[in-house]
XYZ file of C-alpha atoms in Angstrom:
668
model
C 33.302 18.099 -7.220
C 34.435 19.103 -10.660
C 32.560 18.947 -13.591
C 35.393 16.931 -15.566
C 33.352 15.184 -18.228
C 30.687 17.172 -18.320
C 28.649 18.253 -21.321
C 26.665 21.960 -20.453
C 24.838 23.803 -22.917
C 23.594 27.428 -23.081
C 20.931 29.214 -25.114
C 21.818 32.886 -26.125
C 19.618 35.151 -27.745
C 20.276 39.497 -27.098
C 23.309 40.418 -26.135
C 21.854 40.972 -22.682
C 21.946 37.196 -22.770
C 25.767 37.344 -22.862
C 26.654 39.724 -20.866
C 25.492 37.465 -17.766
C 25.971 34.433 -19.438
C 29.198 34.315 -20.133
C 31.027 34.992 -16.801
C 29.097 31.453 -15.935
C 30.635 30.475 -20.011
C 33.848 30.645 -18.670
C 33.208 29.676 -14.790
C 32.098 26.740 -16.116
C 35.009 26.305 -19.116
C 37.566 26.434 -15.213
C 36.059 24.059 -13.604
C 36.530 21.159 -16.171
C 33.357 21.762 -18.578
C 33.270 21.092 -21.999
C 30.663 24.254 -23.393
C 28.275 24.387 -26.545
C 26.342 27.137 -26.606
C 23.104 27.473 -29.208
C 21.161 29.547 -31.031
C 18.313 29.895 -33.115
C 18.196 31.322 -36.822
C 15.576 34.215 -36.631
C 14.554 38.425 -37.262
C 17.339 39.072 -35.274
C 20.808 38.860 -35.149
C 21.300 36.645 -31.899
C 24.911 35.611 -32.999
C 26.050 39.115 -33.468
C 27.045 39.425 -29.729
C 28.626 35.265 -29.640
C 30.968 36.568 -33.143
C 32.262 39.780 -31.859
C 33.442 38.085 -28.490
C 34.904 35.262 -30.791
C 32.176 32.517 -29.448
C 31.698 29.708 -31.580
C 27.859 28.668 -31.673
C 25.340 26.075 -33.762
C 22.326 26.535 -34.801
C 19.141 24.769 -34.046
C 18.282 23.898 -37.672
C 22.348 22.512 -37.704
C 20.995 19.504 -37.109
C 17.742 18.685 -39.335
C 18.813 15.887 -40.944
C 16.872 13.856 -42.907
C 15.035 11.801 -39.885
C 14.583 15.520 -38.357
C 12.881 16.620 -41.711
C 11.200 13.672 -41.736
C 9.279 14.482 -37.922
C 8.682 17.905 -39.071
C 6.107 16.758 -40.912
C 4.656 14.703 -39.621
C 4.557 16.390 -36.761
C 2.885 20.001 -39.152
C 0.514 17.494 -40.306
C -0.907 16.532 -37.669
C -0.544 20.364 -36.231
C -2.297 21.946 -38.651
C -5.767 19.093 -39.018
C -6.032 19.843 -35.173
C -4.932 23.810 -35.380
C -7.888 24.305 -38.427
C -10.478 23.746 -35.918
C -9.046 25.837 -33.328
C -8.472 29.065 -34.416
C -11.412 30.219 -35.243
C -12.752 29.714 -32.284
C -11.303 31.948 -29.801
C -11.332 35.843 -30.655
C -7.628 35.872 -29.210
C -6.748 34.629 -31.983
C -8.575 37.844 -34.320
C -4.901 39.460 -33.556
C -2.741 37.968 -35.127
C -2.710 37.021 -39.216
C -3.016 33.739 -40.692
C 0.437 33.839 -42.093
C 1.741 34.879 -39.117
C 0.079 31.869 -36.898
C 1.364 30.104 -39.465
C 5.385 30.884 -39.330
C 5.568 31.068 -36.125
C 4.360 27.271 -35.155
C 5.652 26.638 -38.099
C 9.050 27.655 -36.445
C 8.417 25.882 -33.314
C 7.804 22.846 -34.702
C 11.037 22.601 -36.507
C 12.845 23.976 -33.429
C 11.383 21.322 -31.420
C 12.774 19.077 -33.321
C 16.120 20.517 -33.857
C 17.017 20.123 -31.014
C 15.707 17.128 -29.667
C 17.771 15.671 -32.298
C 20.857 18.108 -31.431
C 20.126 16.558 -27.470
C 20.900 13.312 -29.025
C 23.388 14.129 -30.942
C 25.851 16.210 -28.694
C 24.914 14.358 -24.974
C 24.069 17.288 -22.583
C 24.339 17.105 -18.651
C 22.466 20.114 -18.400
C 20.862 22.877 -20.409
C 21.643 26.646 -19.335
C 19.508 29.989 -20.194
C 18.874 33.476 -19.266
C 15.030 32.722 -18.785
C 12.833 30.131 -19.653
C 9.776 32.458 -21.099
C 9.681 32.882 -23.921
C 9.054 29.780 -26.866
C 12.627 29.192 -26.842
C 13.149 28.477 -23.303
C 9.837 26.539 -23.474
C 11.072 24.284 -25.800
C 14.485 24.172 -24.115
C 12.395 22.874 -21.080
C 9.754 20.484 -22.395
C 12.933 18.761 -23.483
C 15.098 18.705 -21.136
C 11.836 17.624 -19.169
C 11.830 14.415 -21.066
C 15.573 13.795 -21.091
C 15.426 13.734 -17.726
C 18.545 17.085 -18.744
C 19.003 19.812 -15.379
C 17.533 23.320 -16.792
C 18.849 26.455 -14.807
C 17.982 29.328 -15.232
C 18.574 33.241 -14.478
C 16.598 36.368 -14.993
C 16.374 38.651 -17.654
C 16.507 42.037 -16.161
C 15.587 44.140 -12.926
C 11.978 42.965 -12.758
C 10.436 46.347 -11.802
C 6.466 45.631 -11.928
C 4.332 42.451 -11.715
C 3.610 41.276 -15.121
C 1.410 37.583 -15.935
C 4.557 36.126 -17.952
C 6.239 35.302 -14.894
C 3.588 33.395 -13.407
C 5.750 30.793 -16.318
C 9.332 31.683 -15.218
C 10.407 28.260 -13.500
C 7.136 25.905 -14.914
C 10.540 23.687 -16.136
C 13.514 25.065 -14.388
C 15.325 22.818 -11.953
C 16.772 26.163 -9.903
C 15.918 28.816 -10.978
C 18.983 31.597 -10.301
C 17.971 34.709 -9.571
C 19.975 37.570 -8.330
C 18.275 39.237 -5.339
C 15.082 39.063 -2.337
C 13.166 41.921 -4.353
C 13.390 39.403 -7.769
C 12.122 36.588 -6.094
C 9.238 38.048 -4.124
C 7.892 39.497 -7.328
C 8.314 35.871 -8.167
C 6.529 34.260 -5.811
C 3.362 36.594 -6.070
C 3.272 35.636 -9.356
C 2.906 31.466 -8.691
C 6.634 31.231 -9.891
C 8.136 28.318 -7.446
C 9.804 29.807 -4.622
C 11.438 26.105 -4.060
C 13.530 26.049 -7.472
C 14.931 29.627 -6.371
C 18.495 30.301 -4.840
C 19.680 33.993 -4.838
C 23.118 34.002 -6.525
C 23.657 38.073 -6.838
C 24.029 39.893 -10.675
C 26.767 37.481 -12.493
C 28.058 39.714 -14.503
C 27.763 43.711 -12.121
C 29.789 43.281 -9.514
C 32.968 41.923 -11.577
C 32.048 45.188 -13.865
C 31.852 47.435 -11.883
C 35.556 46.735 -11.035
C 36.578 46.715 -14.402
C 35.308 49.185 -15.634
C 35.898 51.440 -12.891
C 39.853 51.451 -13.358
C 41.206 55.126 -13.828
C 42.457 53.514 -17.428
C 39.669 51.887 -18.669
C 37.698 56.131 -17.770
C 40.322 57.279 -19.945
C 39.883 54.967 -22.343
C 35.926 55.263 -22.879
C 36.687 58.928 -22.668
C 38.920 58.756 -25.632
C 36.151 56.410 -27.376
C 33.377 59.012 -26.631
C 34.979 62.357 -27.353
C 34.411 63.671 -24.236
C 37.709 65.507 -22.470
C 39.427 64.838 -19.525
C 37.718 67.781 -17.365
C 34.449 67.594 -18.632
C 31.498 66.247 -16.468
C 28.688 63.585 -18.392
C 25.126 63.110 -17.012
C 23.782 60.006 -19.623
C 20.482 59.600 -20.082
C 19.019 55.659 -19.657
C 15.896 55.191 -22.347
C 13.357 52.529 -21.819
C 11.545 50.856 -24.955
C 8.367 53.010 -24.430
C 10.525 56.362 -23.808
C 13.297 55.337 -26.984
C 10.028 55.450 -29.293
C 8.631 58.189 -28.504
C 8.479 60.359 -32.017
C 7.271 63.583 -30.248
C 9.232 66.867 -30.132
C 7.894 69.039 -28.077
C 8.179 66.671 -25.445
C 11.662 66.307 -25.952
C 12.045 69.987 -26.411
C 9.925 71.094 -22.916
C 12.119 67.656 -21.398
C 15.896 69.110 -22.278
C 15.115 72.404 -22.022
C 18.029 74.092 -19.660
C 20.197 70.927 -19.753
C 22.177 72.211 -22.417
C 23.088 75.246 -19.118
C 24.994 72.946 -16.546
C 28.024 72.336 -18.472
C 27.817 68.839 -19.202
C 27.906 66.490 -21.716
C 25.033 64.488 -22.785
C 25.431 61.261 -23.475
C 22.003 59.474 -24.314
C 21.570 55.625 -24.184
C 19.315 53.986 -25.770
C 17.350 51.019 -25.822
C 19.206 47.947 -27.555
C 15.423 46.079 -28.889
C 13.591 49.801 -30.556
C 13.282 49.588 -34.356
C 16.482 50.785 -35.758
C 14.981 53.220 -38.605
C 12.412 54.335 -35.311
C 15.950 55.141 -33.712
C 17.704 56.785 -36.675
C 14.711 59.518 -36.657
C 14.372 59.894 -33.046
C 18.410 60.470 -33.165
C 18.345 62.688 -35.868
C 15.809 65.151 -33.837
C 17.874 64.660 -30.306
C 21.080 66.292 -32.575
C 18.639 69.300 -34.191
C 17.414 69.930 -30.384
C 21.132 69.414 -28.438
C 23.943 69.089 -31.352
C 26.787 68.131 -28.690
C 23.815 64.930 -27.972
C 26.671 61.982 -28.098
C 24.095 58.544 -28.886
C 24.609 55.498 -29.024
C 21.969 52.615 -29.616
C 24.960 49.704 -29.213
C 27.482 50.535 -27.650
C 28.385 49.214 -24.066
C 26.167 50.748 -21.275
C 28.636 49.822 -18.922
C 31.083 52.401 -19.982
C 28.391 54.991 -20.616
C 27.905 54.396 -16.856
C 31.451 54.591 -16.174
C 32.210 57.954 -17.025
C 28.691 59.417 -16.267
C 29.056 61.535 -13.205
C 24.828 61.911 -12.888
C 22.980 59.121 -14.563
C 19.012 59.996 -15.776
C 16.854 56.914 -16.251
C 13.486 57.686 -18.323
C 10.790 55.033 -17.442
C 11.602 51.488 -16.108
C 14.759 50.081 -17.393
C 17.333 47.565 -15.737
C 19.806 49.947 -16.476
C 18.675 52.764 -13.561
C 19.353 50.068 -11.121
C 22.521 49.315 -12.136
C 23.254 52.372 -12.544
C 23.151 53.305 -8.845
C 25.522 49.514 -8.248
C 28.061 52.223 -10.374
C 27.451 54.556 -6.946
C 25.983 57.353 -9.597
C 22.954 59.706 -8.578
C 20.175 58.780 -10.512
C 17.322 60.820 -11.100
C 14.196 59.364 -13.544
C 11.909 60.555 -15.370
C 8.067 59.254 -15.111
C 7.888 55.915 -16.947
C 5.922 57.508 -20.504
C 2.895 55.484 -20.458
C 1.994 55.113 -16.908
C 3.049 58.135 -16.233
C 4.762 55.811 -12.883
C 7.178 57.230 -10.434
C 9.331 54.362 -10.158
C 12.871 55.199 -8.871
C 11.785 57.693 -6.779
C 8.753 56.032 -5.531
C 11.574 53.866 -4.090
C 13.512 56.612 -2.566
C 16.838 56.896 -4.336
C 16.219 58.501 -7.532
C 14.625 62.509 -7.620
C 12.306 63.114 -10.265
C 12.823 65.065 -13.762
C 9.403 66.281 -15.256
C 9.063 67.917 -18.329
C 8.894 70.970 -18.545
C 9.922 71.695 -14.507
C 13.535 71.982 -14.904
C 16.872 70.644 -14.075
C 16.185 72.129 -10.774
C 17.639 68.943 -8.652
C 19.928 67.814 -11.153
C 21.933 71.421 -10.418
C 21.742 72.093 -6.776
C 22.949 68.203 -6.628
C 25.965 69.502 -8.255
C 26.728 72.222 -6.307
C 25.289 70.039 -3.151
C 25.707 66.737 -3.098
C 22.560 63.722 -2.559
C 19.341 64.374 -0.378
C 19.534 63.211 2.759
C 18.195 59.635 3.379
C 19.048 58.824 -0.378
C 22.615 57.290 -0.238
C 20.703 54.816 2.733
C 18.222 53.766 0.912
C 20.160 52.977 -2.328
C 22.295 50.529 -0.251
C 18.989 48.430 1.169
C 18.287 48.586 -2.887
C 21.358 47.827 -3.466
C 21.723 44.304 -0.946
C 17.707 43.676 -1.746
C 18.713 43.598 -5.624
C 21.805 41.783 -5.519
C 22.120 40.247 -2.511
C 26.191 40.871 -1.978
C 28.356 43.085 -4.393
C 31.059 41.514 -3.341
C 32.565 39.198 -6.425
C 31.196 35.860 -5.949
C 28.085 35.901 -7.963
C 29.600 33.446 -10.930
C 30.714 31.513 -8.311
C 27.272 31.017 -5.979
C 26.471 29.888 -9.794
C 28.895 27.593 -10.709
C 28.165 25.932 -6.845
C 24.743 25.462 -8.008
C 25.656 23.758 -11.082
C 28.443 21.733 -9.554
C 25.474 19.974 -6.840
C 22.784 19.801 -9.567
C 25.278 17.434 -11.470
C 26.702 15.850 -8.452
C 25.316 12.503 -8.138
C 26.502 11.973 -4.643
C 23.856 14.674 -3.795
C 20.699 12.256 -4.457
C 19.894 10.385 -1.802
C 22.008 11.012 0.791
C 19.488 8.836 3.128
C 21.405 6.094 5.058
C 19.479 3.352 7.236
C 20.602 0.316 9.577
C 18.539 -1.529 11.612
C 19.393 -2.603 14.561
C 17.399 -4.854 15.928
C 15.249 -7.922 13.257
C 11.278 -7.141 12.685
C 8.957 -8.733 15.067
C 6.295 -9.532 12.735
C 2.844 -8.420 12.961
C 4.348 -5.436 15.116
C 3.471 -1.782 13.255
C 6.073 0.875 14.973
C 5.227 4.929 15.113
C 8.383 6.545 14.882
C 7.840 10.540 16.601
C 10.348 12.891 16.738
C 10.344 15.309 19.966
C 11.425 18.334 18.146
C 10.887 21.522 20.744
C 6.987 22.045 21.990
C 5.977 19.399 24.759
C 2.171 19.776 24.534
C 2.734 18.829 20.711
C 4.584 15.949 21.433
C 2.233 15.150 23.428
C -0.898 15.435 21.964
C 0.495 12.843 19.909
C 1.176 10.024 22.121
C -1.991 10.013 24.146
C -4.269 9.676 20.842
C -1.940 6.870 20.456
C -2.792 4.803 23.876
C -6.711 5.755 23.093
C -7.409 5.013 19.072
C -4.343 2.852 18.323
C -6.456 -0.915 18.262
C -3.292 -3.055 16.208
C -2.821 -6.503 18.972
C 1.048 -5.689 18.627
C 2.750 -1.829 18.355
C 5.129 0.225 19.889
C 6.793 3.697 20.122
C 10.090 5.036 19.085
C 10.907 8.996 20.185
C 13.645 10.619 18.513
C 14.835 12.497 21.398
C 17.823 16.120 19.851
C 16.241 18.801 22.445
C 17.942 17.888 25.658
C 14.732 19.860 27.227
C 12.435 17.424 25.847
C 13.760 15.031 28.168
C 13.051 16.605 31.591
C 9.396 16.113 29.729
C 9.614 12.300 28.426
C 11.283 11.124 31.914
C 7.581 12.024 33.144
C 5.100 10.018 30.737
C 4.341 6.473 31.724
C 4.216 3.485 28.703
C 7.157 1.538 26.882
C 8.344 3.337 24.435
C 11.729 3.430 23.547
C 13.641 6.795 23.598
C 16.545 8.145 20.875
C 19.355 10.343 21.527
C 21.112 12.499 18.524
C 22.244 15.336 17.600
C 20.549 15.599 13.798
C 18.186 18.220 13.517
C 16.418 17.775 10.057
C 12.877 15.333 10.036
C 14.786 13.075 7.326
C 17.525 12.106 9.639
C 15.286 11.617 12.687
C 12.858 9.355 11.185
C 16.157 7.466 10.409
C 16.784 7.182 13.021
C 13.923 6.230 14.922
C 13.429 3.726 11.417
C 16.845 2.275 12.938
C 15.214 1.576 16.639
C 12.067 0.103 15.683
C 11.332 -3.099 15.714
C 7.873 -3.324 13.410
C 7.175 -4.575 9.704
C 5.126 -1.186 9.314
C 6.989 2.111 10.409
C 4.309 4.846 10.722
C 5.880 7.789 11.522
C 4.294 11.061 12.641
C 5.186 14.920 13.627
C 4.699 16.016 17.369
C 1.058 17.622 16.902
C -0.653 14.972 14.810
C -3.235 13.710 16.371
C -4.116 9.577 15.365
C -7.628 9.366 15.109
C -8.853 6.960 12.974
C -6.514 4.780 11.454
C -7.828 1.070 10.573
C -5.945 -0.633 7.579
C -2.853 1.956 7.595
C -0.209 -0.843 8.903
C -2.070 -2.959 5.539
C -2.100 -0.869 3.337
C 1.947 0.126 3.611
C 2.975 -3.910 3.700
C 5.174 -3.165 0.942
C 4.693 -0.146 0.177
C 3.696 3.569 1.291
C 0.570 4.077 2.894
C -0.955 8.244 4.175
C -4.239 8.851 5.170
C -6.007 12.499 5.386
C -5.398 15.014 7.926
C -7.705 17.788 9.239
C -7.463 21.119 10.653
C -9.815 20.613 14.342
C -12.244 22.646 12.285
C -12.985 20.137 9.934
C -10.890 22.010 7.295
C -8.812 19.504 5.030
C -4.759 20.135 5.883
C -3.503 17.282 3.426
C -5.340 14.835 1.339
C -2.433 13.370 -0.351
C 0.417 15.513 -2.128
C -0.403 16.535 -6.006
C 2.472 18.524 -7.643
C 1.367 21.883 -9.436
C 2.179 23.333 -12.996
C 5.839 24.064 -11.434
C 6.186 19.790 -11.030
C 5.951 21.082 -7.180
C 4.741 18.728 -4.395
C 2.004 20.508 -2.445
C -0.418 19.610 -0.070
C -3.861 18.859 -1.215
C -6.391 21.133 0.273
C -9.719 20.733 -1.494
C -12.402 17.865 -0.771
C -13.381 17.847 -4.181
C -9.473 16.766 -4.938
C -8.260 13.696 -3.078
C -8.829 11.377 -6.136
C -6.112 8.119 -7.017
C -5.616 10.710 -10.114
C -4.620 13.662 -7.976
C -2.623 11.774 -5.496
C 1.074 11.203 -6.713
C 2.481 10.582 -3.028
C 1.491 10.978 0.428
C 2.356 11.972 4.215
C 1.645 15.459 5.474
C 2.755 14.841 8.638
C 2.165 11.179 8.945
C 2.952 8.555 6.549
C 3.594 4.489 6.740
C 6.044 3.414 4.745
C 7.047 -0.884 5.280
C 10.394 -1.490 6.666
C 11.071 -3.731 3.615
C 10.664 -0.186 1.467
C 12.681 1.621 3.935
C 15.579 -0.387 3.553
C 15.731 -0.607 -0.172
C 15.519 3.405 -0.378
C 17.701 3.830 2.130
C 15.708 5.302 4.646
C 14.137 9.598 4.075
C 16.769 11.753 2.531
C 18.461 13.774 4.498
C 19.908 15.614 2.140
C 16.777 16.851 0.875
C 14.535 19.794 2.950
C 12.037 18.746 5.500
C 8.801 19.224 3.212
C 10.287 17.255 0.506
C 11.406 13.645 2.065
C 7.795 12.759 1.662
C 7.176 13.072 -1.781
C 10.211 12.169 -1.841
C 10.147 7.903 -0.772
C 6.614 7.959 -2.736
C 8.464 8.952 -5.712
C 11.284 6.413 -5.049
C 8.748 3.512 -3.574
C 6.371 3.818 -7.113
C 9.858 3.651 -9.462
C 10.593 0.128 -7.902
C 6.858 -0.509 -8.619
C 5.460 -1.044 -4.883
C 2.330 0.923 -4.319
C 1.773 4.339 -2.832
C -2.165 3.791 -1.147
C -4.319 7.239 -0.035
C -6.808 6.464 2.605
C -9.509 7.853 2.782
C -11.380 6.364 5.187
C -8.634 6.711 7.458
C -8.371 10.316 9.757
C -5.733 11.812 11.367
C -5.562 15.728 12.841
C -3.300 18.350 13.015
C -3.514 19.126 16.838
C -0.663 21.964 15.958
C 1.800 22.102 13.386
C 5.830 21.042 13.605
C 8.467 21.446 12.164
C 6.612 23.824 10.340
C 9.022 24.193 6.840
C 9.797 28.117 7.126
C 8.190 29.502 4.074
C 11.241 29.999 1.603
C 10.872 33.247 0.939
C 11.989 34.107 4.244
C 15.353 31.912 3.995
C 16.349 31.949 0.276
C 18.927 34.234 0.986
C 20.661 31.828 3.992
C 23.638 29.894 2.864
C 23.915 26.714 1.588
C 20.250 26.572 2.646
C 19.470 26.475 -1.156
C 20.711 22.369 -1.387
C 17.753 20.593 0.261
C 15.220 22.112 -1.530
C 17.165 21.750 -5.670
C 18.569 18.693 -4.559
C 14.681 17.360 -4.948
C 14.687 18.767 -8.555
C 18.252 17.463 -9.570
C 17.511 13.918 -7.906
C 14.307 13.369 -10.132
C 14.746 15.280 -13.317
C 12.946 14.199 -15.856
C 10.687 12.354 -13.521
C 7.862 14.775 -11.517
C 4.129 13.940 -12.207
C 2.900 17.907 -13.274
C -0.305 19.202 -13.680
C -0.345 21.255 -16.919
C -3.486 22.573 -16.195
C -2.574 26.346 -16.386
C -5.891 28.258 -16.077
C -6.316 26.720 -12.799
C -2.699 27.477 -11.528
C -2.956 31.280 -12.205
C -6.473 31.738 -10.644
C -6.811 35.022 -10.061
C -3.604 36.334 -12.099
C -5.814 35.787 -15.231
C -7.952 38.408 -14.004
C -8.216 41.996 -15.034
């Protein structure tokens, strides 16, 4: 598929946004998309980098026509009336003046309606932003869900510590494209949805290493900075906390002796440090080290390119990027936490104020200590997936898949027999566990009370044929080479003759099912599933804060309001429903197919019923979904997960109770 006739809107803010987003902008253009870049008018010049690089863009506020301004006025009046009752009821708001609160909220209201007008006028097919953790990210997310527009996000930088903000990293995203396994693990710990994550690598770093590392580029950069060709360079990569430190005594102690090594010191300051602070500290550093080169807005990759050694101050993305450029890394602990992040990872040597530069001098003489190179390779693999120059290509493949209309509704079903009135069919994939399959078959023979029923076994494992040859009873065996659960269910349904069809994973024990077949008539039905110790396994399917379907396991949660879908390993579906929706969607990962068919039924006005009086047990879990984190790096695996969120974009239920969702994350 190409992206012809697709309009993709990119939200751009700080300069590091352009660094990561513009390669994608150029990529979607090459594949035929129409690109629309927008930003906000705020107290920081977000548009500056776009202007420098010659990109056209629009501001939200440009869409404030007469109708939009009227909506803003009406919403503002309603909001202010409610907010005055709220803001004095929580001590947290004492941290912000009424002026700051008013400015922040009024800006959000204005931009919300301007952005909505932008959507109406521009006919946008997809939003892309670096991440959704800012107010703008949430405005885009909410409106993308409201209008059914896919929303693709990336990550802001190197995520090197656990913070609460990561818990809202995937709330509205259709797909969240991350650099590597390390990021995915941190986000998952914060309860972001691995189901939405796709590991693509860093869309800038792998190409940048090749582009910046040419001999001609190095010569040009040295000339720009006034560094002679033979002079060695040590760069100091300053994080935000160190970038605001005005204590001359600490800087003098730290830099003492660096001039004795014969290297040119180059400081790359953190770009978000307030300019007045930077100017004051710059003067102080120049007084301590007169030959130092100190840079604020200069391209950091140019600094890395000419560096022979890099010293990272605290925690900044440039630390891991220096390693990607193949530079020996040294680290000064975080200013406030005292944490030796890169040292603890085993990829950097520690520099401490007042203790000299002995380890750097030793490295200059004899090279890096044993083990650092190997540990660095492992870290880069976990952090950047593959430095193979194909991160943008992988990103574009995700974009195309989401926008491909043929990627949704990949199920197909062709019944081979007519339905027998009143008959119930049980379809069971054989799987590869004989004991689990026999447990399910035994439970049917002992507990099914329907007057007319049949069993259809779907086999795709040669070893299971021998098992079935020793099973007595009337059943239909269907052989197939397809292994996905949706495909196995569909092949079984095609051979079934029942009006109602109950799909069971092997290992499910059917215990009490009176009423299941009747409730499935004309729709879909499910029942509670419990573990052998009677603890809940699945009391229906709900949707969480991230729009992700999950098994309800709270005994008090299986009510009609919480149950949006049914399943968990056993689900009854009317034959006519399967025919109408095309069976189970074979393009989706196993864990989504039950929620998907329930959503398809509801979309058509058909009932989805949960029967608390029925009961099944999970003797053994089969076709278990591998944990999302363990499978994220597998090529193409993401399609079965992301395809679900793309298919139902703007239509998925959502639990907006953030406090319940965050749970223990909120404990101090």
